């Protein structure tokens, strides 16, 4: 292996294992310990919980925005609350219906949060139909919750060995390394809701089997979370990952983008899935393949690094197993 490739693999491995946005996900085992192991599609466990309704599904999701982000940039945090929820619904193959929020902050701080939510809601064409506000001095808190609807789902439980892994993302934007996030709101603007429409369309056409939005866990961390429910593994080819100009790959891999989705696609379907994203000016590339190893591996040139098992990345299922072992009963 050449020295440059070896250094890249070392940096990627370190960034993955030390990334707070991923390490914090292991605390989700607490949810499994309390609620037990249920269907991860209907919750807890996927980007949005799916409730059968008529000829489709109601989708429910929620996001608590990272408190330091709310403190430093209340307006941006308000926009992010809408972005994260809209992405969660799209990642399950759905379209947003309505959003509610919960804000705890001093009135002047809360105003900026709410203005951000209004901007995001207008941008994504999602009505804000209610919420809760507690006026309080001290650290601010923001959560938002979304209702969506889907005709076909893209659950993580549909991941199987031998599928192609695609990354669809927007490379227009600005890196905010302090979060870290890559915001495309100003650059992509009113195109964003139509970008999201590609996900439910591909789900309904049966061209994508499973999806996950790239969250605060980053590209590789979100991929590990996509693989975890079925215990599948994957190999990712770092040279194939689309990267915004001027952004180092190790940083990009731990960044939360405004628009970024991981897609699991049956063999031979990758080109059909790539095309509609590229027609809209979005990047979409096949970056790897799922396998039966249960480990996430990355390759660069002729070198490879094993990032470890996907088991326990969130610990949702492990927490449920501990609950049963201790004599608890799943609801």
Coordinates of C-alpha atoms in Angstrom, one line a residue:
X1 CA 0.0 0.0 0.0
X2 CA 1.3 3.4 -0.9
X3 CA 2.1 5.8 2.1
X4 CA -0.6 8.3 1.0
X5 CA -3.3 5.6 0.9
X6 CA -2.2 4.2 4.2
X7 CA -2.4 7.7 5.8
X8 CA -5.9 8.3 4.4
X9 CA -7.2 5.0 5.7
X10 CA -5.7 5.8 9.1
X11 CA -7.3 9.2 9.2
X12 CA -10.7 7.8 8.1
X13 CA -10.5 5.0 10.7
X14 CA -9.7 7.5 13.5
X15 CA -12.3 10.0 12.4
X16 CA -15.0 7.3 12.3
X17 CA -14.1 5.8 15.7
X18 CA -13.7 9.2 17.5
X19 CA -16.6 11.1 15.9
X20 CA -19.0 12.3 18.7
X21 CA -21.9 12.2 16.3
X22 CA -21.5 8.5 16.0
X23 CA -20.3 7.6 19.5
X24 CA -23.3 9.2 21.0
X25 CA -25.6 6.8 19.1
X26 CA -24.7 3.9 21.4
X27 CA -26.7 5.6 24.1
X28 CA -29.8 4.5 22.1
X29 CA -29.5 1.1 23.8
X30 CA -31.4 2.7 26.7
X31 CA -34.4 2.9 24.4
X32 CA -34.2 -0.8 23.7
X33 CA -33.8 -1.5 27.4
X34 CA -37.0 0.4 28.3
X35 CA -39.3 -0.4 25.4
X36 CA -38.0 -3.7 24.3
X37 CA -37.5 -5.2 20.8
X38 CA -40.4 -4.4 18.5
X39 CA -40.6 -4.1 14.7
X40 CA -37.8 -1.6 13.8
X41 CA -40.0 -0.3 11.0
X42 CA -42.9 0.6 13.3
X43 CA -40.4 1.7 16.0
X44 CA -38.2 2.1 17.6
X45 CA -35.4 1.8 15.1
X46 CA -35.7 3.5 11.7
X47 CA -35.5 7.0 10.4
X48 CA -39.3 7.3 10.7
X49 CA -41.8 5.0 12.3
X50 CA -44.4 3.6 9.9
X51 CA -48.0 3.1 10.9
X52 CA -50.2 1.2 8.4
X53 CA -53.0 3.4 7.2
X54 CA -55.3 2.5 4.3
X55 CA -53.3 1.7 1.2
X56 CA -50.1 3.3 2.6
X57 CA -48.4 4.4 5.8
X58 CA -48.4 7.3 8.2
X59 CA -44.8 8.3 9.1
X60 CA -43.8 9.8 12.4
X61 CA -40.4 11.2 13.2
X62 CA -38.8 13.7 15.6
X63 CA -35.5 15.5 16.1
X64 CA -33.8 17.1 19.1
X65 CA -31.3 19.6 17.8
X66 CA -27.8 19.6 19.3
X67 CA -28.0 22.1 22.2
X68 CA -24.7 23.9 21.5
X69 CA -26.0 24.5 17.9
X70 CA -29.2 26.0 19.3
X71 CA -27.2 28.3 21.6
X72 CA -24.8 29.5 18.9
X73 CA -27.1 29.8 15.9
X74 CA -30.8 29.7 16.9
X75 CA -31.9 30.7 13.4
X76 CA -29.8 28.0 11.7
X77 CA -31.0 25.5 14.3
X78 CA -34.6 26.2 13.5
X79 CA -33.9 25.6 9.8
X80 CA -32.0 22.4 10.7
X81 CA -35.0 21.1 12.7
X82 CA -37.1 21.2 9.5
X83 CA -34.3 19.8 7.3
X84 CA -33.6 16.8 9.6
X85 CA -37.3 15.9 9.9
X86 CA -38.0 16.3 6.1
X87 CA -35.0 14.1 5.4
X88 CA -36.2 11.4 7.9
X89 CA -39.5 11.1 6.1
X90 CA -37.9 11.0 2.6
X91 CA -35.5 8.3 3.8
X92 CA -38.5 6.1 4.6
X93 CA -40.0 6.7 1.1
X94 CA -42.5 9.3 2.3
X95 CA -43.6 12.9 1.8
X96 CA -44.0 15.4 4.6
X97 CA -47.5 16.4 5.7
X98 CA -47.1 18.7 8.7
X99 CA -44.7 19.6 11.5
X100 CA -44.9 20.7 15.2
X101 CA -42.1 22.1 17.3
X102 CA -41.2 22.4 21.0
X103 CA -39.0 25.3 22.1
X104 CA -37.6 26.2 25.6
X105 CA -35.7 29.4 25.5
X106 CA -35.7 33.1 26.5
X107 CA -38.1 35.0 24.3
X108 CA -35.5 36.8 22.2
X109 CA -33.7 33.5 21.6
X110 CA -36.9 31.7 20.9
X111 CA -37.9 34.3 18.3
X112 CA -34.8 33.5 16.2
X113 CA -35.4 29.8 16.6
X114 CA -39.0 30.2 15.4
X115 CA -38.0 32.4 12.5
X116 CA -35.6 29.7 11.4
X117 CA -38.4 27.1 11.6
X118 CA -40.6 29.3 9.6
X119 CA -37.9 29.8 6.9
X120 CA -37.3 26.0 6.7
X121 CA -41.0 25.2 6.6
X122 CA -41.6 27.6 3.8
X123 CA -38.6 26.3 1.9
X124 CA -39.7 22.7 2.2
X125 CA -43.4 23.5 1.8
X126 CA -44.2 21.8 5.2
X127 CA -46.9 23.5 7.2
X128 CA -46.2 24.1 10.9
X129 CA -49.5 23.2 12.5
X130 CA -48.7 23.5 16.2
X131 CA -46.2 23.2 18.9
X132 CA -45.1 24.2 22.4
X133 CA -43.1 27.2 23.8
X134 CA -41.8 27.6 27.3
X135 CA -40.2 31.0 28.0
X136 CA -37.3 30.4 30.3
X137 CA -33.9 32.0 30.8
X138 CA -30.9 29.7 30.5
X139 CA -29.9 27.1 28.0
X140 CA -32.2 26.8 25.0
X141 CA -33.7 23.5 23.7
X142 CA -35.4 22.7 20.4
X143 CA -37.2 19.7 19.2
X144 CA -39.5 19.2 16.2
X145 CA -41.7 16.4 15.1
X146 CA -43.1 15.6 11.6
X147 CA -46.0 13.7 10.1
X148 CA -45.6 12.1 6.7
X149 CA -47.2 9.7 4.4
X150 CA -45.8 6.9 2.2
X151 CA -47.1 4.4 -0.3
X152 CA -44.0 2.3 -0.2
X153 CA -41.3 2.1 2.4
X154 CA -37.5 2.1 2.3
X155 CA -36.7 0.3 5.7
X156 CA -33.3 -0.7 6.9
X157 CA -34.7 -4.2 7.4
X158 CA -34.7 -4.5 3.5
X159 CA -30.9 -4.4 3.4
X160 CA -29.4 -7.7 2.0
X161 CA -25.9 -8.9 1.1
X162 CA -25.0 -8.2 -2.5
X163 CA -26.8 -4.9 -2.9
X164 CA -25.1 -1.9 -4.4
X165 CA -24.7 1.1 -2.1
X166 CA -25.2 4.5 -3.5
X167 CA -24.6 8.0 -2.0
X168 CA -26.8 10.7 -3.3
X169 CA -25.8 14.2 -2.1
X170 CA -25.6 17.9 -2.9
X171 CA -22.1 19.2 -3.5
X172 CA -23.2 22.8 -3.6
X173 CA -22.9 24.5 -0.2
X174 CA -20.9 25.8 2.7
X175 CA -19.0 23.8 5.2
X176 CA -19.6 24.7 8.9
X177 CA -16.8 22.7 10.6
X178 CA -17.9 23.7 14.1
X179 CA -21.0 21.6 13.9
X180 CA -19.9 19.9 11.5
X181 CA -22.4 20.5 8.8
X182 CA -22.5 21.2 5.1
X183 CA -25.4 23.6 4.4
X184 CA -26.9 23.8 0.9
X185 CA -30.0 25.9 1.9
X186 CA -28.8 29.1 0.3
X187 CA -27.3 27.4 -2.8
X188 CA -30.1 24.9 -3.5
X189 CA -33.0 26.9 -2.1
X190 CA -36.4 26.1 -3.5
X191 CA -35.1 23.1 -5.4
X192 CA -34.7 21.1 -2.1
X193 CA -38.3 19.8 -1.7
X194 CA -38.3 18.6 -5.3
X195 CA -34.9 16.9 -4.6
X196 CA -36.5 15.1 -1.8
X197 CA -39.4 14.0 -4.0
X198 CA -36.9 11.6 -5.8
X199 CA -36.9 9.3 -2.7
X200 CA -40.6 8.4 -2.5
X201 CA -40.7 8.2 -6.3
X202 CA -37.9 5.7 -6.4
X203 CA -39.6 3.8 -3.6
X204 CA -42.9 3.6 -5.4
X205 CA -41.1 2.4 -8.6
X206 CA -39.4 -0.3 -6.6
X207 CA -35.9 0.8 -7.7
X208 CA -34.5 1.3 -4.2
X209 CA -34.9 -1.2 -1.4
X210 CA -33.6 0.7 1.7
X211 CA -32.4 4.2 2.5
X212 CA -31.0 6.3 5.3
X213 CA -30.4 10.0 5.4
X214 CA -26.8 11.1 6.3
X215 CA -27.2 12.5 9.8
X216 CA -24.9 13.8 12.5
X217 CA -23.2 10.4 12.5
X218 CA -21.8 11.2 9.1
X219 CA -21.7 9.1 5.9
X220 CA -19.9 6.1 7.4
X221 CA -21.7 6.3 10.7
X222 CA -25.1 6.5 9.0
X223 CA -24.2 3.6 6.8
X224 CA -23.3 1.5 9.9
X225 CA -26.7 2.4 11.3
X226 CA -28.4 1.4 8.0
X227 CA -26.6 -2.0 8.2
X228 CA -27.2 -2.7 11.9
X229 CA -30.8 -4.0 11.9
X230 CA -30.0 -6.9 9.6
X231 CA -26.4 -7.4 10.7
X232 CA -25.2 -7.0 7.1
X233 CA -21.7 -5.7 6.4
X234 CA -20.3 -3.5 3.6
X235 CA -17.2 -2.4 1.8
X236 CA -16.9 1.3 0.8
X237 CA -14.6 2.5 -1.9
X238 CA -13.3 5.8 -0.7
X239 CA -12.2 6.9 -4.2
X240 CA -15.8 6.7 -5.4
X241 CA -17.3 9.0 -2.8
X242 CA -18.4 12.3 -4.3
X243 CA -16.9 15.2 -2.2
X244 CA -17.6 18.9 -2.3
X245 CA -14.7 21.0 -3.7
X246 CA -12.2 22.0 -1.0
X247 CA -13.6 19.7 1.7
X248 CA -11.1 17.0 2.9
X249 CA -12.5 13.5 2.6
X250 CA -12.1 12.6 6.3
X251 CA -14.0 15.7 7.3
X252 CA -16.7 15.1 4.7
X253 CA -17.2 11.6 6.1
X254 CA -18.3 12.9 9.5
X255 CA -20.3 15.9 8.2
X256 CA -24.1 16.3 8.3
X257 CA -25.2 17.5 4.8
X258 CA -28.5 19.3 4.0
X259 CA -29.1 16.7 1.3
X260 CA -27.4 13.3 1.7
X261 CA -28.9 9.8 1.4
X262 CA -27.5 6.3 1.4
X263 CA -29.4 3.9 -0.9
X264 CA -29.3 0.1 -1.0
X265 CA -30.2 -1.0 -4.5
X266 CA -30.5 -4.4 -6.1
X267 CA -27.6 -5.5 -8.5
X268 CA -28.0 -4.0 -11.9
X269 CA -30.2 -1.1 -10.8
X270 CA -27.5 1.4 -9.9
X271 CA -27.5 3.3 -13.1
X272 CA -31.3 3.7 -13.2
X273 CA -31.2 5.1 -9.7
X274 CA -28.3 7.4 -10.3
X275 CA -29.8 9.0 -13.4
X276 CA -32.7 11.0 -11.8
X277 CA -30.4 12.6 -9.2
X278 CA -27.8 13.6 -11.8
X279 CA -30.5 15.0 -14.0
X280 CA -31.3 17.4 -11.1
X281 CA -27.6 18.4 -10.7
X282 CA -27.1 16.2 -7.7
X283 CA -24.2 13.8 -7.2
X284 CA -25.1 10.1 -7.0
X285 CA -22.5 7.4 -7.2
X286 CA -22.2 3.7 -6.4
X287 CA -19.7 3.7 -3.5
X288 CA -19.7 0.1 -2.4
X289 CA -21.6 -3.1 -1.8
X290 CA -23.2 -4.9 1.1
X291 CA -22.0 -8.3 2.2
X292 CA -22.6 -10.8 5.0
X293 CA -19.5 -10.0 7.1
X294 CA -21.3 -7.8 9.7
X295 CA -18.3 -5.4 9.4
X296 CA -17.9 -2.0 7.8
X297 CA -14.7 -1.8 5.7
X298 CA -13.2 1.0 3.6
X299 CA -10.8 0.7 0.7
X300 CA -8.4 3.1 -0.9
X301 CA -6.4 1.8 -3.9
X302 CA -5.1 -1.6 -2.8
X303 CA -5.4 -0.9 0.9
X304 CA -8.3 -1.7 3.2
X305 CA -9.2 -0.8 6.8
X306 CA -11.8 -2.6 8.9
X307 CA -13.8 -0.1 10.9
X308 CA -15.4 -2.8 13.1
X309 CA -18.7 -4.6 13.5
X310 CA -21.9 -2.8 12.9
X311 CA -23.5 -4.6 15.9
X312 CA -24.1 -2.2 18.7
X313 CA -23.7 1.0 16.8
X314 CA -26.9 2.2 18.3
X315 CA -27.5 -0.7 20.6
X316 CA -31.3 -0.6 20.1
X317 CA -31.6 -4.3 19.6
X318 CA -28.9 -5.2 22.2
X319 CA -30.7 -3.1 24.7
X320 CA -33.9 -5.0 24.1
X321 CA -32.0 -8.3 24.5
X322 CA -30.6 -7.1 27.9
X323 CA -34.1 -6.2 28.9
X324 CA -35.4 -9.7 28.2
X325 CA -32.4 -11.3 29.9
X326 CA -33.1 -9.2 33.0
X327 CA -36.7 -10.4 33.1
X328 CA -38.3 -7.3 31.5
X329 CA -41.1 -7.8 29.0
X330 CA -41.4 -6.1 25.7
X331 CA -44.6 -4.1 25.3

